[in-house]
């Protein structure tokens, strides 16, 4: 049983579809894209097994109020940098190191290549491992894995789907907003 006790979660609407947000005493622990009922059920099950606590649906949760407010401001274009307490317990080792470096070092409106991020954490040549770390990011949007792209200009992969990645980069002015 982990010491965080309760995990509270809620689903909020966003410009990229419904997001499931979950928080522990330590902070925001999970952001899940496309949080339709079947995705939601799977996400809650994963939180239960990985955190050893029973997730409680709590839309009015005080813990979730600030993440919800900051995400709404981000999608409205008025927030460029999140200042949230994060609970990193769903990631560890190299992945956690890479994600922390990404959160601290790649600002709004900027992008970095997988290889460049690997160099940043002192592991040049670990571009594929960086890709895997991005794929396992438990805190997308807030920990901006959408800002990691291929060196040839390709978007690279994205857990939320390329359309979602495109929308986030367009919101930040990195890509032109799609016309349609």
Short mmCIF file of N, CA, C and O in Angstrom, two decimals, residues 98-150:
data_model
loop_
_atom_site.label_atom_id
_atom_site.label_comp_id
_atom_site.label_asym_id
_atom_site.label_seq_id
_atom_site.Cartn_x
_atom_site.Cartn_y
_atom_site.Cartn_z
N UNK A 98 14.31 11.68 -17.57
CA UNK A 98 14.04 12.33 -18.85
C UNK A 98 12.81 13.24 -18.74
O UNK A 98 12.82 14.38 -19.23
N UNK A 99 11.76 12.76 -18.11
CA UNK A 99 10.52 13.54 -18.00
C UNK A 99 10.73 14.78 -17.13
O UNK A 99 10.20 15.85 -17.44
N UNK A 100 11.51 14.66 -16.07
CA UNK A 100 11.79 15.83 -15.22
C UNK A 100 12.60 16.87 -16.00
O UNK A 100 12.35 18.07 -15.90
N UNK A 101 13.55 16.40 -16.78
CA UNK A 101 14.38 17.30 -17.59
C UNK A 101 13.50 18.00 -18.62
O UNK A 101 13.62 19.21 -18.84
N UNK A 102 12.60 17.27 -19.23
CA UNK A 102 11.67 17.83 -20.21
C UNK A 102 10.81 18.90 -19.55
O UNK A 102 10.64 20.00 -20.08
N UNK A 103 10.25 18.58 -18.37
CA UNK A 103 9.36 19.52 -17.68
C UNK A 103 10.10 20.81 -17.34
O UNK A 103 9.55 21.91 -17.43
N UNK A 104 11.37 20.68 -16.95
CA UNK A 104 12.14 21.85 -16.50
C UNK A 104 12.76 22.62 -17.66
O UNK A 104 12.98 23.82 -17.56
N UNK A 105 13.04 21.91 -18.77
CA UNK A 105 13.93 22.51 -19.75
C UNK A 105 13.38 22.84 -21.13
O UNK A 105 14.08 23.46 -21.92
N UNK A 106 12.15 22.44 -21.43
CA UNK A 106 11.63 22.71 -22.78
C UNK A 106 10.37 23.57 -22.64
O UNK A 106 9.30 23.06 -22.37
N UNK A 107 10.53 24.88 -22.81
CA UNK A 107 9.41 25.79 -22.53
C UNK A 107 8.34 25.78 -23.61
O UNK A 107 8.53 25.26 -24.70
N UNK A 108 7.22 26.39 -23.27
CA UNK A 108 6.09 26.61 -24.16
C UNK A 108 6.59 27.18 -25.49
O UNK A 108 7.43 28.08 -25.52
N UNK A 109 6.08 26.63 -26.59
CA UNK A 109 6.42 27.17 -27.89
C UNK A 109 7.76 26.69 -28.44
O UNK A 109 8.17 27.10 -29.52
N UNK A 110 8.44 25.82 -27.69
CA UNK A 110 9.72 25.28 -28.15
C UNK A 110 9.57 23.78 -28.38
O UNK A 110 8.68 23.16 -27.82
N UNK A 111 10.43 23.21 -29.21
CA UNK A 111 10.45 21.76 -29.37
C UNK A 111 11.89 21.28 -29.24
O UNK A 111 12.84 22.04 -29.39
N UNK A 112 12.04 19.99 -28.97
CA UNK A 112 13.35 19.38 -28.85
C UNK A 112 13.27 18.03 -29.56
O UNK A 112 12.20 17.42 -29.62
N UNK A 113 14.39 17.58 -30.14
CA UNK A 113 14.42 16.27 -30.76
C UNK A 113 14.63 15.18 -29.71
O UNK A 113 15.14 15.45 -28.62
N UNK A 114 14.25 13.96 -30.04
CA UNK A 114 14.47 12.84 -29.12
C UNK A 114 15.95 12.73 -28.76
O UNK A 114 16.31 12.58 -27.60
N UNK A 115 16.81 12.85 -29.79
CA UNK A 115 18.25 12.76 -29.56
C UNK A 115 18.77 13.91 -28.71
O UNK A 115 19.64 13.72 -27.85
N UNK A 116 18.23 15.11 -28.95
CA UNK A 116 18.65 16.27 -28.17
C UNK A 116 18.31 16.11 -26.70
O UNK A 116 19.10 16.47 -25.82
N UNK A 117 17.13 15.57 -26.44
CA UNK A 117 16.72 15.35 -25.05
C UNK A 117 17.60 14.27 -24.41
O UNK A 117 17.99 14.38 -23.25
N UNK A 118 17.97 13.25 -25.19
CA UNK A 118 18.86 12.20 -24.69
C UNK A 118 20.21 12.81 -24.27
O UNK A 118 20.76 12.48 -23.22
N UNK A 119 20.73 13.74 -25.11
CA UNK A 119 21.98 14.41 -24.76
C UNK A 119 21.83 15.23 -23.48
O UNK A 119 22.73 15.25 -22.64
N UNK A 120 20.71 15.90 -23.34
CA UNK A 120 20.42 16.72 -22.15
C UNK A 120 20.55 15.92 -20.86
O UNK A 120 20.93 16.47 -19.84
N UNK A 121 20.14 14.65 -20.90
CA UNK A 121 20.21 13.84 -19.67
C UNK A 121 21.51 13.05 -19.62
O UNK A 121 21.65 12.14 -18.83
N UNK A 122 22.46 13.41 -20.50
CA UNK A 122 23.77 12.77 -20.47
C UNK A 122 23.78 11.37 -21.06
O UNK A 122 24.63 10.56 -20.72
N UNK A 123 22.82 11.08 -21.94
CA UNK A 123 22.76 9.75 -22.57
C UNK A 123 22.68 9.89 -24.08
O UNK A 123 21.71 9.45 -24.69
N UNK A 124 23.69 10.54 -24.70
CA UNK A 124 23.60 10.67 -26.16
C UNK A 124 23.47 9.29 -26.79
O UNK A 124 24.06 8.33 -26.30
N UNK A 125 22.68 9.19 -27.82
CA UNK A 125 22.47 7.88 -28.43
C UNK A 125 21.27 7.14 -27.86
O UNK A 125 20.93 6.07 -28.33
N UNK A 126 20.64 7.72 -26.85
CA UNK A 126 19.50 7.03 -26.24
C UNK A 126 18.17 7.58 -26.74
O UNK A 126 17.17 7.60 -26.02
N UNK A 127 18.14 8.02 -28.01
CA UNK A 127 16.92 8.63 -28.55
C UNK A 127 15.72 7.68 -28.46
O UNK A 127 14.61 8.11 -28.14
N UNK A 128 15.94 6.39 -28.74
CA UNK A 128 14.81 5.44 -28.67
C UNK A 128 14.30 5.28 -27.25
O UNK A 128 13.10 5.21 -27.03
N UNK A 129 15.23 5.26 -26.30
CA UNK A 129 14.82 5.16 -24.89
C UNK A 129 14.05 6.41 -24.48
O UNK A 129 13.10 6.33 -23.71
N UNK A 130 14.45 7.56 -25.03
CA UNK A 130 13.71 8.80 -24.76
C UNK A 130 12.30 8.69 -25.34
O UNK A 130 11.33 9.06 -24.70
N UNK A 131 12.19 8.12 -26.54
CA UNK A 131 10.88 7.90 -27.14
C UNK A 131 10.00 7.03 -26.25
O UNK A 131 8.82 7.33 -26.05
N UNK A 132 10.60 5.98 -25.69
CA UNK A 132 9.85 5.09 -24.79
C UNK A 132 9.43 5.85 -23.53
O UNK A 132 8.32 5.67 -23.03
N UNK A 133 10.31 6.71 -23.02
CA UNK A 133 9.99 7.51 -21.83
C UNK A 133 8.80 8.43 -22.13
O UNK A 133 7.90 8.59 -21.31
N UNK A 134 8.79 9.02 -23.33
CA UNK A 134 7.68 9.90 -23.69
C UNK A 134 6.38 9.09 -23.76
O UNK A 134 5.34 9.53 -23.31
N UNK A 135 6.48 7.89 -24.31
CA UNK A 135 5.31 7.02 -24.44
C UNK A 135 4.75 6.60 -23.09
O UNK A 135 3.56 6.30 -22.98
N UNK A 136 5.60 6.59 -22.07
CA UNK A 136 5.15 6.16 -20.75
C UNK A 136 4.83 7.34 -19.84
O UNK A 136 4.57 7.16 -18.66
N UNK A 137 4.87 8.55 -20.37
CA UNK A 137 4.65 9.75 -19.56
C UNK A 137 3.27 9.72 -18.89
O UNK A 137 2.26 9.74 -19.58
N UNK A 138 3.23 9.68 -17.55
CA UNK A 138 1.92 9.64 -16.88
C UNK A 138 1.25 11.02 -16.80
O UNK A 138 0.11 11.12 -16.39
N UNK A 139 1.99 12.07 -17.17
CA UNK A 139 1.48 13.44 -16.99
C UNK A 139 1.54 14.26 -18.28
O UNK A 139 2.08 15.37 -18.29
N UNK A 140 1.00 13.72 -19.40
CA UNK A 140 1.09 14.48 -20.64
C UNK A 140 0.41 15.84 -20.53
O UNK A 140 -0.43 16.04 -19.66
N UNK A 141 0.78 16.74 -21.40
CA UNK A 141 0.39 18.14 -21.45
C UNK A 141 1.15 18.91 -20.37
O UNK A 141 1.92 19.82 -20.68
N UNK A 142 0.98 18.51 -19.09
CA UNK A 142 1.67 19.20 -17.99
C UNK A 142 3.18 18.94 -18.09
O UNK A 142 4.00 19.85 -17.95
N UNK A 143 3.56 17.68 -18.31
CA UNK A 143 4.96 17.34 -18.64
C UNK A 143 4.93 17.17 -20.16
O UNK A 143 4.39 16.20 -20.67
N UNK A 144 5.47 18.18 -20.88
CA UNK A 144 5.09 18.39 -22.28
C UNK A 144 5.78 17.47 -23.30
O UNK A 144 6.56 17.91 -24.14
N UNK A 145 5.43 16.17 -23.27
CA UNK A 145 6.02 15.25 -24.23
C UNK A 145 5.61 15.59 -25.66
O UNK A 145 6.28 15.17 -26.61
N UNK A 146 4.55 16.40 -25.83
CA UNK A 146 4.17 16.82 -27.19
C UNK A 146 5.23 17.72 -27.82
O UNK A 146 5.23 17.93 -29.02
N UNK A 147 6.14 18.25 -26.99
CA UNK A 147 7.20 19.14 -27.51
C UNK A 147 8.43 18.37 -27.99
O UNK A 147 9.42 18.98 -28.37
N UNK A 148 8.38 17.05 -27.93
CA UNK A 148 9.51 16.23 -28.39
C UNK A 148 9.17 15.69 -29.77
O UNK A 148 8.16 15.01 -29.95
N UNK A 149 10.00 16.04 -30.76
CA UNK A 149 9.71 15.71 -32.15
C UNK A 149 10.92 15.05 -32.80
O UNK A 149 12.01 15.03 -32.24
N UNK A 150 10.73 14.54 -34.00
CA UNK A 150 11.84 13.92 -34.73
C UNK A 150 12.76 15.00 -35.30
O UNK A 150 12.31 16.08 -35.67
#
